[in-house]
């Protein structure tokens, strides 16, 4: 008879691995940090232990009461939690500790001196000289104001709240943490006999672990959480437990109030019709709002990792609505979130789908060519599509191609390269079921690229402080994940990210035709985000080295999303152009001209330069009119399928 194992409470699951690492980090600090009474939490700051016990009992009761509704081992949510569990990185950190230069006597001496200096600098801010005691009742040095955050030796937005400096103990806790996190990061560079790609991976996961170890992430070392707990009698933790269990049930960290948005009601609301449908995608045509439109229509291929409506969030942020208002006939591909019916889909199927969509639009409007946009990963396949069309003698089907933050050469593809070694690819495949990869796994990976902002910030706010979720459309879209066909996902990681085959002529083929990007002569507009952490600007720039046709490169302010979705009326950010012939991104930046606001009008001017002919917006230019058989209203069924 098998002994029944009780499910541990989720707070233990969430914090056990980081807490162990935090303790190991503390043991590492011990030789360098002097014993000091200031590190003892002031009694007035902490809840009574009986109160903590009461809170703990209430949380445990809530956990047990809801236990039957939680995901069971083996399902997608549990697999997602396993993939995102910090414990899987403990082995890497243990290797780091074993090889760390901390063992060096010279380093120990230097760390001791640095620690003493930092502690003294912090205490000087409170007016303390060595040997002085804390005020026993005030919770800080008697008569001393709280130091300004800019006065602290080390600064980090996680500790910007005044309560991190209201008592010297919390100031020392977070300053010591920041100092040690910096030194741990620096010491990765000092590890001997480590290949550079392994060193980069070690840097990334060292930061991921130190982010997880932040004292902000633990109730007993976060003064903001302690104060909230005292004020609410622990209700913040009870509410946080409700948030946590809801997230466990859906297998995904929540960033926003999902109930605040409804597709077709307050997001993805630009009027249009679904005019074509296959098992892989629906094709939406948007209703014109001008009497005249450009003769050459635009077909947008959004990334299939997320939903297309990032380009149609709301009336003020919609690239689709703006383009329609400029007299562009816009078609949008809405990819189907993969299920078992798409288990056979490979990368060539996405190329074929793009060519099919182009042909459907050409035939529907009786035009010889279309403009195209490929966003992120769809831009990668659009580049291959252009190469294939060139070799088939069909290059004139595409009048121009625009790339939003897309990559074709993955040599410098940024932090995502840390997730494409054989072990991690195998783990992803093992977590895939019925021939598709759960989109929640992909969301967890992308969140890790900005762990402080997209994971731990929400852990603190949602689970520890028990705050209500904001109604934020961009965050809603970010969490509206899609599944990917496993065969295609694996080849994407191995062939493109890991082996960089698309950048090597003839390494990849489609229907027996070798892909060679240097054959592409289609005029292209390439947009990159200066602060993009998913498709770094330096990586996007490499596209200019592969195409043979005329290329216009524009560097936009902000990152992967805000750098693209930046409507002119917002008057935000800026973009840079350079009309000189330059060979590198550095040369481009050095001689670039900065322009305030959105780059969208610059793109439209470029688009019209390739065909400014206009026609009347009638007939099938208005989808759903007389004798036009359409399938359904935009945004269609596929974008709503989960």
Coordinates of C-alpha atoms in Angstrom, one line a residue, residues 159-376:
X159 CA 13.9 49.0 -3.1
X160 CA 12.7 52.5 -4.0
X161 CA 9.9 52.5 -1.4
X162 CA 10.8 54.6 1.6
X163 CA 10.1 51.7 4.0
X164 CA 13.2 50.0 2.7
X165 CA 15.1 52.8 4.4
X166 CA 12.8 53.6 7.3
X167 CA 15.0 51.3 9.5
X168 CA 18.7 50.7 9.2
X169 CA 18.2 46.9 9.3
X170 CA 16.2 46.9 6.1
X171 CA 18.6 49.3 4.5
X172 CA 21.5 47.0 5.3
X173 CA 19.5 43.9 4.1
X174 CA 18.8 45.3 0.7
X175 CA 22.1 47.0 0.3
X176 CA 24.0 43.9 1.2
X177 CA 21.9 41.8 -1.2
X178 CA 22.6 44.2 -4.0
X179 CA 26.3 44.2 -3.3
X180 CA 26.5 40.4 -3.2
X181 CA 24.3 40.1 -6.4
X182 CA 26.7 42.4 -8.2
X183 CA 29.8 40.5 -7.0
X184 CA 28.2 37.1 -8.0
X185 CA 27.5 38.4 -11.5
X186 CA 31.1 39.8 -11.8
X187 CA 32.6 36.5 -10.7
X188 CA 31.0 34.6 -13.5
X189 CA 33.6 36.4 -15.7
X190 CA 36.4 35.1 -13.5
X191 CA 35.5 31.4 -13.8
X192 CA 38.3 29.5 -15.5
X193 CA 38.0 27.2 -18.5
X194 CA 34.5 28.1 -19.4
X195 CA 33.4 28.4 -23.0
X196 CA 32.0 31.8 -23.8
X197 CA 28.5 30.5 -24.7
X198 CA 28.4 28.7 -21.4
X199 CA 29.6 31.8 -19.6
X200 CA 26.8 33.8 -21.2
X201 CA 24.3 31.2 -20.0
X202 CA 25.8 31.3 -16.5
X203 CA 25.5 35.0 -16.5
X204 CA 21.8 34.8 -17.4
X205 CA 20.9 32.1 -14.8
X206 CA 23.0 33.7 -12.1
X207 CA 20.9 36.9 -12.6
X208 CA 17.7 34.8 -12.6
X209 CA 18.7 33.2 -9.3
X210 CA 19.8 36.4 -7.6
X211 CA 16.6 38.0 -8.7
X212 CA 14.7 35.1 -7.1
X213 CA 16.8 35.5 -3.9
X214 CA 15.8 39.2 -3.5
X215 CA 14.7 40.0 0.0
X216 CA 11.8 41.8 -1.6
X217 CA 10.3 38.4 -2.5
X218 CA 10.1 37.1 1.1
X219 CA 7.4 38.3 3.5
X220 CA 9.7 38.4 6.6
X221 CA 12.4 40.5 4.8
X222 CA 10.1 42.9 2.9
X223 CA 9.0 45.9 5.1
X224 CA 6.2 46.8 2.7
X225 CA 4.7 43.3 3.0
X226 CA 5.2 43.3 6.8
X227 CA 3.4 46.7 7.1
X228 CA 0.5 45.5 4.9
X229 CA 0.2 42.3 6.9
X230 CA 0.0 44.3 10.2
X231 CA -2.6 46.7 8.7
X232 CA -4.9 44.0 7.3
X233 CA -4.4 41.3 9.9
X234 CA -3.0 39.0 7.3
X235 CA -5.8 39.5 4.8
X236 CA -3.3 40.4 2.1
X237 CA -1.7 37.0 2.4
X238 CA -5.1 35.3 2.3
X239 CA -6.1 37.2 -0.8
X240 CA -2.6 36.5 -2.3
X241 CA -3.3 32.8 -1.7
X242 CA -6.5 33.1 -3.7
X243 CA -4.5 34.7 -6.5
X244 CA -1.9 32.0 -6.4
X245 CA -4.3 29.2 -6.5
X246 CA -6.2 30.7 -9.4
X247 CA -2.9 31.0 -11.2
X248 CA -2.0 27.4 -10.4
X249 CA -5.3 26.3 -11.7
X250 CA -4.8 28.1 -15.1
X251 CA -1.1 27.1 -15.1
X252 CA 0.1 30.7 -15.7
X253 CA 1.1 33.8 -13.8
X254 CA -1.5 36.5 -14.1
X255 CA -0.5 40.0 -14.9
X256 CA -3.9 41.6 -15.3
X257 CA -7.6 41.3 -14.8
X258 CA -8.7 38.9 -17.6
X259 CA -12.4 39.7 -17.0
X260 CA -11.8 43.3 -18.0
X261 CA -11.4 42.5 -21.7
X262 CA -13.5 40.8 -24.4
X263 CA -12.4 40.3 -27.9
X264 CA -14.5 42.2 -30.4
X265 CA -16.0 44.4 -27.6
X266 CA -13.1 46.5 -26.1
X267 CA -10.1 44.9 -27.8
X268 CA -9.6 43.8 -31.4
X269 CA -12.5 46.0 -32.4
X270 CA -11.6 47.4 -35.9
X271 CA -14.5 46.4 -38.2
X272 CA -13.8 43.7 -40.7
X273 CA -14.7 40.3 -42.0
X274 CA -13.1 36.8 -42.1
X275 CA -12.9 36.3 -45.9
X276 CA -10.9 33.0 -46.0
X277 CA -10.1 30.1 -43.7
X278 CA -7.8 27.1 -43.5
X279 CA -7.0 24.7 -40.8
X280 CA -4.0 26.9 -39.9
X281 CA -5.3 30.4 -40.1
X282 CA -8.2 32.8 -40.8
X283 CA -7.7 35.8 -43.1
X284 CA -9.4 39.0 -42.0
X285 CA -10.1 41.9 -44.3
X286 CA -10.8 45.2 -42.6
X287 CA -13.5 47.6 -43.7
X288 CA -12.2 50.8 -45.5
X289 CA -12.9 54.2 -43.9
X290 CA -11.8 56.3 -46.9
X291 CA -13.3 56.7 -50.3
X292 CA -10.0 56.0 -52.0
X293 CA -7.5 53.4 -51.1
X294 CA -4.0 52.3 -52.3
X295 CA -4.4 49.9 -55.1
X296 CA -1.8 47.5 -53.6
X297 CA -3.2 45.9 -50.5
X298 CA -1.3 45.0 -47.3
X299 CA -1.1 41.5 -45.8
X300 CA 0.1 41.3 -42.2
X301 CA 1.6 38.1 -40.8
X302 CA 1.7 38.4 -37.0
X303 CA 3.7 36.1 -34.8
X304 CA 2.0 32.8 -34.1
X305 CA 3.4 32.7 -30.6
X306 CA 0.9 35.4 -29.5
X307 CA -2.5 36.6 -30.8
X308 CA -2.6 39.0 -33.8
X309 CA -4.5 41.7 -31.9
X310 CA -1.3 43.2 -30.5
X311 CA -1.7 45.3 -33.7
X312 CA -5.4 46.1 -32.9
X313 CA -5.5 46.6 -29.1
X314 CA -7.9 49.5 -29.0
X315 CA -8.9 52.5 -31.1
X316 CA -6.0 54.6 -29.9
X317 CA -3.3 51.9 -30.1
X318 CA -4.3 50.0 -33.2
X319 CA -1.8 49.9 -36.1
X320 CA -4.6 48.2 -38.2
X321 CA -7.1 51.1 -37.6
X322 CA -4.4 53.7 -38.3
X323 CA -3.4 52.0 -41.6
X324 CA -7.0 51.7 -42.7
X325 CA -7.5 55.4 -42.0
X326 CA -4.5 56.2 -44.2
X327 CA -6.2 54.5 -47.1
X328 CA -4.5 51.1 -46.9
X329 CA -6.5 48.0 -47.6
X330 CA -5.4 45.8 -44.7
X331 CA -5.6 42.0 -44.4
X332 CA -4.6 40.2 -41.2
X333 CA -3.7 36.6 -40.8
X334 CA -5.1 35.1 -37.5
X335 CA -3.1 31.9 -36.8
X336 CA -4.9 29.0 -35.1
X337 CA -3.6 28.1 -31.7
X338 CA -2.2 24.6 -32.3
X339 CA -4.0 21.5 -31.1
X340 CA -3.7 17.8 -32.0
X341 CA -5.1 18.4 -35.5
X342 CA -1.9 20.4 -36.3
X343 CA 0.6 17.8 -34.9
X344 CA 1.9 17.2 -38.4
X345 CA 2.7 20.9 -39.2
X346 CA 6.3 21.8 -40.0
X347 CA 8.1 25.0 -40.9
X348 CA 7.3 24.6 -44.6
X349 CA 3.6 24.6 -43.8
X350 CA 3.9 28.2 -42.5
X351 CA 5.8 29.2 -45.6
X352 CA 3.1 27.6 -47.8
X353 CA 0.4 29.3 -45.7
X354 CA 2.0 32.7 -46.2
X355 CA 2.2 32.2 -50.0
X356 CA -1.4 31.0 -50.0
X357 CA -2.6 34.1 -48.2
X358 CA -0.8 36.3 -50.6
X359 CA -2.4 34.5 -53.6
X360 CA -5.9 34.7 -52.0
X361 CA -5.6 38.4 -51.6
X362 CA -4.3 38.9 -55.1
X363 CA -7.2 36.9 -56.6
X364 CA -9.8 38.4 -54.3
X365 CA -8.9 42.0 -55.3
X366 CA -7.6 41.2 -58.8
X367 CA -4.2 42.8 -58.2
X368 CA -0.8 41.6 -59.3
X369 CA 1.0 42.1 -56.0
X370 CA 0.7 42.9 -52.3
X371 CA 2.7 44.6 -49.6
X372 CA 3.6 42.4 -46.7
X373 CA 4.5 42.8 -43.1
X374 CA 6.1 40.0 -41.0
X375 CA 6.3 40.6 -37.2
X376 CA 8.9 38.8 -35.1

